[in-house]
Amino acid sequence: MSADPAEPVYRNPVLDADWSDPDVIRVGDDFYLTASSFGRVPGLPLLHSRDLVNWTLVGHALQRLEPESEFAAPRHDCGVWAPSLRHHDGRFWIFWGDPDRGVFQVNAPEIRGPWTRPHLVKAGKGLIDPCPLWDDETGEAYLVHAWAKSRSGVKNRLTGHRMHPHGTELLDEGKVIVDGDRIPGWFTLEGPKLYRHDGWFWIFAPAGGVETGWQGAFRSRAFFGPYEEKVVLEQKDTDVNGPHQGGWVRTPSGEDWFLHFQQRGAYGRVVHLQPMRWGGGGSTSRSWGSPRSSGAESGGEAESGGGWPVIGDDGAPVAEHRRPDLPPQPPAAPATDDDFPGGRPGRQWQWTANPRDGWATHHSADGLRLTCVRTPDAHDLRALPNVLTQRLPGTPCTVEVDLRLDDGEPGARAGLAVLGDAYSWIGLQRGPDGTVRLVHRFAETVADQERDAAPPRPAPGGRARLRVDIDAGARCRFSYDTGDTANTADTGDGAGQGGFRPSGQVFAATPWRWVGALLGLVALAPTGQGHAGTATFTQFRIRIQEKRADR
């Protein structure tokens, strides 16, 4: 999934998985990106690149979601929405909106931390997608945010505030600076990113919804308006639906680029890189009081002229393009495979809620040793906080992992899941007589409990290698090998050894409301007394079926 630096072009998407609502900055020769993490922990992923095409995951800025009690159980579509990443006064800053709590920020001297605990900048329901700006010309600081109608009853408008330069509090009650209801044809205006360029205040903001929308740009000589608007990126005759919501970044040589997402169903929001330049035609609106005003103050006609951003191929997303003028870098991509050295999961893994002590045991060897956590929700993986997840790749792939169900009580089980609003999993379960069987279960979107996708089968030795082949359209075919997997070689050719057998019907992965489907590892047991046992996962591998080395 990484890009070959010898190729003169790159191909989109550059991040082919659910890195939702990306924002990007440059510090020196390094580029950094963060994305929404919603209710998963750790949150606020931090990605690094030197060429804007090859990215690696270097950490997370948020170790636990607060308040702790509200995220003790999964809240898949809540938590961290649309963060903004900035570098100011020698520190990295991330602002985000929790739609139920308000605007938060964390900051750190280095991208790898240590990051501060979350600080509540503005409390309130429905405050989302905040972005700060420190104006180097005046020393003033500002913040803009959008609104979630589900919590506030308000949407399609952007509210601006003066902010304390320390980034800790807002200095006024705020004012609507862009009202999407006053712009014919615009709806669901959100996700603003705030910049200062060429004497203008700029707001890059999407509208039209995640699957069908477009990217807008707004500009004004004064932060509080009036603003004029222009559509600067839309689908046109391409197959990239809803191209919008992201960030603008400039390279050391002066090239401009725009990173944004595309909503792709179960795969979530994959990230595209678009060339960008300045110099597009004039505005399409007037100031406040005119028929197509987007501003929030009265006044005469807004200043027009050139200097608008031109993104992609004259406003249409590109499938491939000349690489950025940056030094060639080795192919790289966020990690997926894991041997779990010392029992610790890699950075790519996130829990579905704040983790608790005892879920995973650290030890001296390789392998993830999960406790079979007792729960009254053993019938529904969607309700469990102790599912360890990573993103579903956006290209066809094969996922495999070895599983051993260790000593435990009847009912203890563990497995590999494809988790969304509907889910399916395959794994091992200990029966009342102490024997272990291979089980495969699923739950539909409307179901409140799971049922068998295939009859249980013997699992000699309490171990199996589990596989999911994920084809185009996120169609998942489960299979298993209950042979002597301890001596099964990984040849790397995707064929496997030991005799995989198919299980159940094809399962079509589904997203949550805002989150793509997830791959998950889980160990659990029904309610009862005492320790229910453990499960050990080893050799987690994802093989991409369609090589994209030329991206």
Coordinates of C-alpha atoms in Angstrom, one line a residue:
M1 CA 0.0 0.0 0.0
S2 CA 3.1 2.3 0.0
A3 CA 4.3 4.3 -2.9
D4 CA 7.4 3.5 -5.0
P5 CA 9.6 6.6 -5.0
A6 CA 11.1 5.7 -8.4
E7 CA 7.7 6.4 -10.0
P8 CA 7.2 9.9 -11.2
V9 CA 3.5 9.9 -10.3
Y10 CA 1.5 8.9 -7.2
R11 CA -2.0 7.5 -7.3
N12 CA -5.0 8.2 -5.0
P13 CA -5.9 7.4 -2.4
V14 CA -2.6 7.9 -0.6
L15 CA -4.1 6.6 2.6
D16 CA -6.4 3.8 1.6
A17 CA -8.3 3.2 4.9
D18 CA -10.5 5.2 7.3
W19 CA -8.4 8.2 8.3
S20 CA -11.5 10.3 8.6
D21 CA -11.5 14.2 8.5
P22 CA -7.8 14.6 8.0
D23 CA -5.9 17.8 8.8
V24 CA -2.2 18.4 7.9
I25 CA 0.6 20.8 8.7
R26 CA 4.3 21.1 7.8
V27 CA 7.0 21.8 10.4
G28 CA 10.4 22.2 8.7
D29 CA 10.8 19.3 6.3
D30 CA 8.2 17.1 8.1
F31 CA 4.5 16.8 7.4
Y32 CA 2.1 15.7 10.1
L33 CA -1.5 14.5 9.9
T34 CA -4.2 13.8 12.4
A35 CA -7.8 12.4 11.9
S36 CA -11.0 11.7 13.7
S37 CA -10.9 8.8 16.1
F38 CA -14.5 9.0 17.5
G39 CA -14.9 6.6 20.5
R40 CA -11.8 4.5 20.0
V41 CA -8.8 4.6 22.4
P42 CA -6.1 5.8 22.1
G43 CA -7.4 8.7 20.0
L44 CA -6.1 11.4 17.8
P45 CA -3.7 9.4 15.6
L46 CA -0.5 11.1 14.5
L47 CA 0.9 10.3 11.1
H48 CA 4.2 11.5 9.6
S49 CA 5.5 11.9 6.1
R50 CA 8.4 13.6 4.2
D51 CA 6.7 13.5 0.8
L52 CA 3.0 13.7 1.4
V53 CA 2.5 10.3 -0.3
N54 CA 4.1 7.8 2.1
W55 CA 2.8 8.0 5.6
T56 CA 3.6 6.2 8.9
L57 CA 1.7 6.2 12.2
V58 CA 4.0 7.5 14.9
G59 CA 1.6 7.7 17.9
H60 CA -1.6 9.2 19.4
A61 CA -2.2 12.4 21.2
L62 CA -5.0 11.2 23.4
Q63 CA -4.5 8.2 25.6
R64 CA -7.9 8.2 27.2
L65 CA -11.3 9.8 26.5
E66 CA -12.8 12.1 29.1
P67 CA -14.9 12.1 31.1
E68 CA -13.8 8.5 31.8
S69 CA -17.2 7.3 32.9
E70 CA -18.9 8.3 29.7
F71 CA -16.4 6.2 27.6
A72 CA -16.3 3.1 29.8
A73 CA -18.6 1.5 27.2
P74 CA -18.5 1.9 23.4
R75 CA -19.8 5.1 21.9
H76 CA -18.7 4.3 18.3
D77 CA -19.8 7.6 16.6
C78 CA -19.1 9.9 19.5
G79 CA -15.9 11.3 21.1
V80 CA -13.3 12.9 18.8
W81 CA -14.8 14.6 15.7
A82 CA -12.8 16.4 13.0
P83 CA -9.6 17.6 14.8
S84 CA -7.4 20.5 13.6
L85 CA -3.7 20.2 13.9
R86 CA -1.5 23.3 14.2
H87 CA 2.1 24.3 15.2
H88 CA 2.4 27.6 17.1
D89 CA 5.0 29.1 19.5
G90 CA 7.1 26.0 19.5
R91 CA 4.3 23.6 20.3
F92 CA 1.9 21.3 18.5
W93 CA -1.8 21.9 19.1
I94 CA -4.9 19.8 18.4
F95 CA -8.4 21.1 18.8
W96 CA -11.5 18.9 18.3
G97 CA -15.1 18.9 19.0
D98 CA -16.9 16.4 21.2
P99 CA -20.5 16.8 20.0
D100 CA -21.8 16.1 23.5
R101 CA -19.3 18.1 25.6
G102 CA -17.8 21.0 23.6
V103 CA -14.4 22.1 22.2
F104 CA -11.3 20.5 23.6
Q105 CA -7.6 21.0 23.0
V106 CA -4.3 19.2 23.8
N107 CA -0.8 20.4 23.1
A108 CA 2.8 19.1 23.2
P109 CA 6.4 20.3 22.6
E110 CA 7.0 17.4 20.2
I111 CA 4.7 15.4 17.9
R112 CA 5.4 12.3 20.0
G113 CA 4.6 14.1 23.2
P114 CA 4.2 14.3 26.0
W115 CA 0.7 15.7 25.3
T116 CA -1.3 17.5 27.9
R117 CA -4.6 16.1 29.2
P118 CA -7.7 17.4 27.4
H119 CA -8.6 21.0 28.2
L120 CA -12.2 22.1 27.7
V121 CA -12.0 25.4 25.8
K122 CA -15.8 25.9 25.3
A123 CA -18.5 23.8 26.8
G124 CA -21.7 23.1 24.9
K125 CA -23.8 20.7 22.9
G126 CA -23.2 20.4 19.2
L127 CA -20.0 22.3 18.9
I128 CA -17.9 20.5 16.3
D129 CA -15.0 20.8 13.9
P130 CA -13.1 23.6 15.6
C131 CA -10.0 25.2 14.1
P132 CA -7.8 27.8 15.7
L133 CA -5.7 30.6 14.0
W134 CA -2.9 32.6 15.5
D135 CA -2.5 35.7 13.4
D136 CA 1.2 36.5 13.2
E137 CA 0.5 39.9 11.7
T138 CA -1.6 41.2 14.6
G139 CA -0.9 38.8 17.5
E140 CA -4.6 38.0 17.7
A141 CA -6.0 34.5 18.0
Y142 CA -9.3 33.2 16.7
L143 CA -11.3 30.0 16.5
V144 CA -14.1 28.9 14.2
H145 CA -16.4 25.9 14.6
A146 CA -19.4 24.3 13.0
W147 CA -22.6 22.8 14.5
A148 CA -24.1 19.4 14.8
K149 CA -27.9 19.6 14.4
S150 CA -28.4 16.3 16.2
R151 CA -27.2 17.9 19.5
S152 CA -27.9 21.6 19.0
G153 CA -30.8 21.9 16.5
V154 CA -28.5 24.1 14.4
K155 CA -26.4 23.3 11.4
N156 CA -25.1 24.8 8.1
R157 CA -23.3 27.7 9.8
L158 CA -19.9 28.6 11.1
T159 CA -19.3 30.5 14.3
G160 CA -16.2 32.6 15.0
H161 CA -14.6 33.6 18.3
R162 CA -11.7 35.6 19.5
M163 CA -9.5 33.3 21.4
H164 CA -6.9 33.9 24.1
P165 CA -3.4 33.5 22.6
H166 CA -2.7 30.8 25.1
G167 CA -5.4 28.7 23.5
T168 CA -7.1 28.0 26.8
E169 CA -10.3 30.1 26.5
L170 CA -12.5 32.1 24.1
L171 CA -12.9 35.8 24.7
D172 CA -16.5 36.4 23.4
E173 CA -19.8 34.6 22.9
G174 CA -19.1 34.1 19.2
K175 CA -20.8 35.3 16.1
V176 CA -22.1 33.5 13.0
I177 CA -19.5 34.5 10.3
V178 CA -20.8 32.2 7.5
D179 CA -24.5 31.3 7.3
G180 CA -24.9 28.5 4.7
D181 CA -28.7 29.0 4.7
R182 CA -28.0 32.4 3.0
I183 CA -26.1 30.7 0.1
P184 CA -28.5 29.1 -2.5
G185 CA -27.9 25.4 -2.8
W186 CA -25.5 25.0 0.2
F187 CA -26.4 22.7 3.0
T188 CA -24.5 20.8 5.8
L189 CA -21.7 23.4 5.9
E190 CA -19.1 22.1 8.4
G191 CA -15.5 21.1 8.9
P192 CA -13.9 24.5 8.6
K193 CA -10.1 25.0 8.4
L194 CA -8.9 28.6 9.1
Y195 CA -5.9 30.2 7.4
R196 CA -4.3 33.6 6.8
H197 CA -3.0 34.1 3.2
D198 CA -2.2 37.1 1.0
G199 CA -3.9 39.5 3.4
W200 CA -7.1 37.5 3.6
F201 CA -8.7 35.3 6.2
W202 CA -9.5 32.0 4.5
I203 CA -11.9 29.3 5.6
F204 CA -11.7 26.0 3.7
A205 CA -15.0 24.2 4.5
P206 CA -17.0 21.4 2.9
A207 CA -20.7 21.3 2.3
G208 CA -23.3 19.0 0.8
G209 CA -22.8 15.9 3.0
V210 CA -20.0 13.3 3.2
E211 CA -21.1 11.2 0.3
T212 CA -22.2 13.8 -2.3
G213 CA -20.7 17.1 -1.2
W214 CA -18.0 19.6 -2.3
Q215 CA -15.2 21.7 -1.0
G216 CA -15.8 25.4 -0.5
A217 CA -13.4 28.3 0.1
F218 CA -14.4 31.5 1.9
R219 CA -12.4 34.7 2.2
S220 CA -12.6 38.0 3.9
R221 CA -10.4 40.9 4.8
A222 CA -11.6 40.8 8.4
F223 CA -12.1 37.6 10.5
F224 CA -15.7 38.4 11.4
G225 CA -16.6 39.0 7.7
P226 CA -18.2 39.7 5.3
Y227 CA -17.1 36.5 3.5
E228 CA -17.5 35.6 -0.2
E229 CA -17.5 31.9 -1.3
K230 CA -16.4 29.7 -4.1
V231 CA -16.7 26.0 -4.8
V232 CA -13.1 24.8 -5.3
L233 CA -13.4 21.0 -5.6
E234 CA -16.2 18.7 -6.6
Q235 CA -16.8 15.3 -8.2
K236 CA -17.6 16.5 -11.7
D237 CA -17.2 13.6 -14.1
T238 CA -14.8 11.6 -11.9
D239 CA -15.6 8.5 -9.7
V240 CA -14.5 10.3 -6.5
N241 CA -17.8 11.0 -4.7
G242 CA -18.0 13.8 -2.2
P243 CA -14.4 15.0 -2.4
H244 CA -14.0 17.4 0.6
Q245 CA -13.0 18.2 4.1
G246 CA -9.3 18.3 4.7
G247 CA -6.3 20.6 5.0
W248 CA -4.0 22.8 2.8
V249 CA -0.2 22.6 3.2
R250 CA 2.7 24.2 1.4
T251 CA 6.0 22.5 0.8
P252 CA 9.4 24.2 1.4
S253 CA 9.7 24.9 -2.3
G254 CA 6.4 26.7 -2.4
E255 CA 4.1 24.1 -3.8
D256 CA 0.6 23.9 -2.5
W257 CA -1.3 20.6 -1.8
F258 CA -4.7 19.7 -0.4
L259 CA -5.5 16.5 1.5
H260 CA -9.1 15.5 1.8
F261 CA -11.3 12.4 2.3
Q262 CA -13.7 10.4 0.1
Q263 CA -16.5 8.4 1.8
R264 CA -16.3 4.8 0.7
G265 CA -19.0 2.9 2.6
A266 CA -17.6 0.1 4.8
Y267 CA -14.0 1.3 4.1
G268 CA -14.8 4.6 5.7
R269 CA -13.1 7.9 4.6
V270 CA -10.0 7.3 2.6
V271 CA -7.5 10.1 2.0
H272 CA -6.6 11.7 -1.4
L273 CA -3.8 14.2 -2.2
Q274 CA -4.7 17.0 -4.7
P275 CA -2.4 19.5 -6.3
M276 CA -3.4 23.1 -5.5
R277 CA -2.5 26.5 -6.8
W278 CA -3.6 30.1 -6.3
G279 CA -5.1 32.3 -8.9
G280 CA -8.7 31.1 -9.7
G281 CA -11.4 33.4 -10.9
G282 CA -13.4 35.8 -8.8
S283 CA -16.0 35.1 -6.1
T284 CA -19.6 33.9 -6.6
S285 CA -21.2 35.9 -3.8
R286 CA -21.8 39.3 -2.3
S287 CA -21.5 40.5 1.2
W288 CA -24.2 40.3 3.9
G289 CA -27.5 41.8 2.8
S290 CA -27.2 40.7 -0.9
P291 CA -29.2 37.8 -2.3
R292 CA -26.2 35.4 -2.1
S293 CA -24.5 36.6 1.0
S294 CA -22.4 34.4 3.2
G295 CA -21.1 37.1 5.6
A296 CA -22.4 38.0 9.0
E297 CA -21.9 41.8 9.0
S298 CA -23.6 44.5 7.0
G299 CA -21.7 46.5 4.4
G300 CA -21.2 47.1 0.8
E301 CA -20.2 44.6 -1.9
A302 CA -17.4 42.3 -0.9
E303 CA -14.0 42.8 -2.6
S304 CA -13.6 40.4 -5.5
G305 CA -10.8 39.4 -7.8
G306 CA -8.3 36.6 -8.5
G307 CA -6.4 34.6 -6.0
W308 CA -8.8 31.8 -5.2
P309 CA -7.4 28.3 -4.7
V310 CA -7.6 25.9 -7.6
I311 CA -7.6 22.3 -6.4
G312 CA -7.1 19.1 -8.4
D313 CA -7.6 19.3 -12.2
D314 CA -9.4 22.7 -12.4
G315 CA -11.6 21.8 -9.5
A316 CA -12.0 18.0 -10.2
P317 CA -10.1 15.4 -8.1
V318 CA -7.2 13.7 -9.8
A319 CA -6.7 9.9 -9.8
E320 CA -2.9 10.3 -10.3
H321 CA -0.5 13.2 -10.6
R322 CA 3.1 14.2 -10.6
R323 CA 4.7 13.7 -7.2
P324 CA 5.3 16.7 -4.9
D325 CA 8.7 18.4 -5.4
L326 CA 10.2 16.8 -2.3
P327 CA 13.1 14.4 -1.8
P328 CA 12.3 10.8 -2.6
Q329 CA 11.4 8.7 0.4
P330 CA 11.3 4.9 1.0
P331 CA 7.9 3.3 0.5
A332 CA 5.9 3.4 3.7
A333 CA 2.4 3.0 5.0
P334 CA 0.8 2.8 8.5
A335 CA 1.6 -0.6 10.0
T336 CA -1.0 -3.4 9.9
D337 CA 0.9 -6.7 10.7
D338 CA 1.7 -7.5 14.3
D339 CA 3.6 -10.2 16.2
F340 CA 2.7 -8.5 19.5
P341 CA 6.2 -8.5 21.0
G342 CA 6.0 -8.6 24.8
G343 CA 2.2 -9.0 24.6
R344 CA 1.9 -5.4 23.5
P345 CA -0.3 -4.4 20.5
G346 CA 1.2 -2.0 17.9
R347 CA 0.2 1.6 17.4
Q348 CA -2.4 0.6 14.8
W349 CA -4.7 -1.0 17.4
Q350 CA -7.4 0.8 19.3
W351 CA -9.9 -0.3 21.9
T352 CA -13.5 0.4 21.4
A353 CA -13.7 2.3 24.8
N354 CA -11.3 3.3 27.6
P355 CA -9.2 0.2 28.4
R356 CA -9.0 -1.3 31.9
D357 CA -6.2 -3.0 33.6
G358 CA -6.1 -6.8 33.0
W359 CA -7.5 -6.9 29.5
A360 CA -4.1 -7.7 28.0
T361 CA -1.1 -9.3 29.8
H362 CA 2.4 -8.2 29.1
H363 CA 5.0 -11.0 29.0
S364 CA 8.4 -11.9 27.7
A365 CA 7.5 -13.6 24.4
D366 CA 5.5 -12.7 21.3
G367 CA 1.7 -12.9 21.1
L368 CA -1.2 -11.0 22.4
R369 CA -2.6 -12.6 25.5
L370 CA -6.2 -11.3 26.1
T371 CA -8.3 -12.1 29.2
C372 CA -11.7 -13.6 28.5
V373 CA -13.5 -10.7 30.1
R374 CA -16.8 -11.7 31.7
T375 CA -19.7 -9.6 30.4
P376 CA -23.5 -9.6 30.3
D377 CA -23.1 -8.5 26.6
A378 CA -21.4 -11.7 25.4
H379 CA -24.2 -12.0 22.8
D380 CA -23.3 -8.7 21.0
L381 CA -19.7 -7.6 20.2
R382 CA -20.9 -4.1 19.4
A383 CA -21.6 -3.5 23.1
L384 CA -18.1 -4.6 24.3
P385 CA -15.4 -2.1 25.3
N386 CA -12.6 -4.8 25.2
V387 CA -12.5 -5.3 21.4
L388 CA -9.1 -4.4 20.0
T389 CA -9.5 -3.0 16.5
Q390 CA -7.7 -1.6 13.5
R391 CA -8.9 -0.1 10.3
L392 CA -10.2 -2.1 7.4
P393 CA -7.9 -1.8 4.3
G394 CA -9.5 -0.1 1.4
T395 CA -8.3 -2.6 -1.2
P396 CA -9.0 -6.4 -1.4
C397 CA -7.0 -8.2 1.2
T398 CA -6.6 -11.4 3.2
V399 CA -6.5 -11.2 7.0
E400 CA -5.1 -14.0 9.1
V401 CA -4.2 -14.7 12.7
D402 CA -3.3 -17.7 14.9
L403 CA -5.5 -18.2 18.0
R404 CA -5.1 -20.4 21.0
L405 CA -7.8 -20.6 23.6
D406 CA -6.0 -21.3 26.9
D407 CA -7.2 -22.7 30.1
G408 CA -10.6 -21.4 30.9
E409 CA -14.2 -21.8 31.9
P410 CA -17.1 -23.1 29.8
G411 CA -18.4 -20.3 27.6
A412 CA -15.0 -18.6 27.2
R413 CA -14.5 -17.6 23.6
A414 CA -12.2 -15.5 21.4
G415 CA -11.9 -14.7 17.7
L416 CA -11.3 -12.5 14.7
A417 CA -14.2 -10.1 13.8
V418 CA -15.3 -7.7 11.1
L419 CA -17.1 -5.2 13.2
G420 CA -19.6 -2.6 12.1
D421 CA -23.3 -1.8 12.5
A422 CA -23.6 -5.5 11.5
Y423 CA -20.7 -7.9 12.3
S424 CA -19.4 -11.4 11.9
W425 CA -16.6 -13.2 13.7
I426 CA -14.9 -16.6 13.7
G427 CA -13.0 -18.1 16.6
L428 CA -13.0 -20.7 19.4
Q429 CA -15.3 -21.4 22.3
R430 CA -15.0 -23.8 25.2
G431 CA -18.0 -26.0 25.8
P432 CA -19.6 -27.3 29.0
D433 CA -17.5 -30.5 28.8
G434 CA -14.3 -28.5 28.5
T435 CA -13.7 -29.2 24.8
V436 CA -13.0 -26.4 22.4
R437 CA -14.9 -25.9 19.2
L438 CA -14.6 -23.7 16.1
V439 CA -17.5 -21.2 16.0
H440 CA -18.6 -18.7 13.4
R441 CA -21.3 -16.1 14.3
F442 CA -22.9 -12.9 13.0
A443 CA -25.4 -10.2 13.9
E444 CA -27.5 -8.2 11.5
T445 CA -27.8 -4.4 11.8
V446 CA -31.3 -4.7 13.3
A447 CA -30.5 -7.7 15.6
D448 CA -29.7 -7.3 19.3
Q449 CA -27.9 -10.6 19.5
E450 CA -25.8 -12.9 17.3
R451 CA -26.5 -16.3 15.8
D452 CA -24.5 -19.0 14.2
A453 CA -23.2 -18.4 10.6
A454 CA -22.1 -22.1 10.5
P455 CA -22.4 -25.2 12.7
P456 CA -19.7 -25.5 15.4
R457 CA -16.8 -27.8 14.5
P458 CA -14.1 -29.6 16.5
A459 CA -10.9 -27.7 17.2
P460 CA -8.3 -30.2 18.3
G461 CA -5.8 -28.7 20.8
G462 CA -7.9 -25.6 21.3
R463 CA -6.2 -23.7 18.5
A464 CA -6.8 -22.5 14.9
R465 CA -5.6 -20.2 12.2
L466 CA -8.4 -17.8 11.2
R467 CA -8.8 -16.1 7.9
V468 CA -11.0 -13.5 6.2
D469 CA -10.7 -12.8 2.5
I470 CA -12.1 -9.3 1.9
D471 CA -13.0 -8.7 -1.8
A472 CA -14.2 -5.6 -3.6
G473 CA -17.3 -4.1 -1.9
A474 CA -16.0 -5.3 1.5
R475 CA -17.5 -8.8 0.9
C476 CA -15.9 -11.0 3.5
R477 CA -15.4 -14.8 3.2
F478 CA -14.4 -16.5 6.4
S479 CA -12.3 -19.7 6.6
Y480 CA -10.3 -21.6 9.2
D481 CA -7.5 -24.2 9.6
T482 CA -7.7 -26.2 12.8
G483 CA -4.6 -28.3 11.9
D484 CA -1.2 -28.1 13.5
T485 CA -0.9 -24.3 12.9
A486 CA 2.1 -24.1 15.2
N487 CA 4.2 -25.5 12.3
T488 CA 2.3 -23.8 9.5
A489 CA 4.7 -21.7 7.5
D490 CA 3.8 -18.2 6.3
T491 CA 4.9 -18.3 2.7
G492 CA 3.7 -14.8 1.9
D493 CA 1.9 -15.9 -1.3
G494 CA -1.6 -15.7 0.2
A495 CA -2.2 -19.4 -0.3
G496 CA -1.4 -20.5 3.2
Q497 CA -0.7 -24.1 4.3
G498 CA -2.5 -26.6 6.4
G499 CA -5.8 -26.7 4.5
F500 CA -8.2 -23.7 5.0
R501 CA -11.9 -24.6 4.9
P502 CA -14.6 -22.1 4.1
S503 CA -17.2 -21.2 6.8
G504 CA -20.6 -19.7 6.4
Q505 CA -22.0 -17.4 3.8
V506 CA -20.4 -14.2 2.4
F507 CA -20.7 -11.4 4.8
A508 CA -21.0 -7.8 3.5
A509 CA -19.1 -5.5 5.9
T510 CA -21.1 -2.4 7.1
P511 CA -19.9 0.9 8.5
W512 CA -21.2 2.6 11.6
R513 CA -22.9 5.9 11.1
W514 CA -19.6 7.8 10.8
V515 CA -17.0 5.1 11.2
G516 CA -15.8 2.5 8.6
A517 CA -15.9 -1.2 9.4
L518 CA -13.1 -2.4 11.7
L519 CA -11.1 -5.5 12.1
G520 CA -11.2 -6.8 15.7
L521 CA -9.7 -9.2 18.1
V522 CA -11.8 -10.1 21.1
A523 CA -11.8 -12.5 24.1
L524 CA -14.9 -12.8 26.4
A525 CA -17.0 -15.0 28.6
P526 CA -20.5 -14.9 30.0
T527 CA -21.1 -13.5 33.5
G528 CA -20.0 -15.7 36.4
Q529 CA -17.4 -16.0 39.2
G530 CA -13.7 -16.1 39.0
H531 CA -11.1 -16.0 36.1
A532 CA -12.6 -17.2 32.8
G533 CA -9.3 -17.9 31.1
T534 CA -7.2 -16.3 28.4
A535 CA -6.7 -16.4 24.6
T536 CA -3.5 -15.8 22.8
F537 CA -3.3 -14.3 19.3
T538 CA -0.1 -14.5 17.2
Q539 CA 1.1 -13.7 13.7
F540 CA -1.5 -11.2 12.7
R541 CA -1.1 -10.6 9.0
I542 CA -2.8 -8.5 6.3
R543 CA -1.9 -9.3 2.7
I544 CA -3.1 -6.9 0.0
Q545 CA -4.4 -8.8 -2.9
E546 CA -4.0 -6.0 -5.4
K547 CA -0.5 -4.6 -5.2
R548 CA -0.4 -0.8 -5.2
A549 CA 3.4 -0.3 -5.1
D550 CA 3.2 2.2 -8.0
R551 CA 0.8 4.5 -6.2

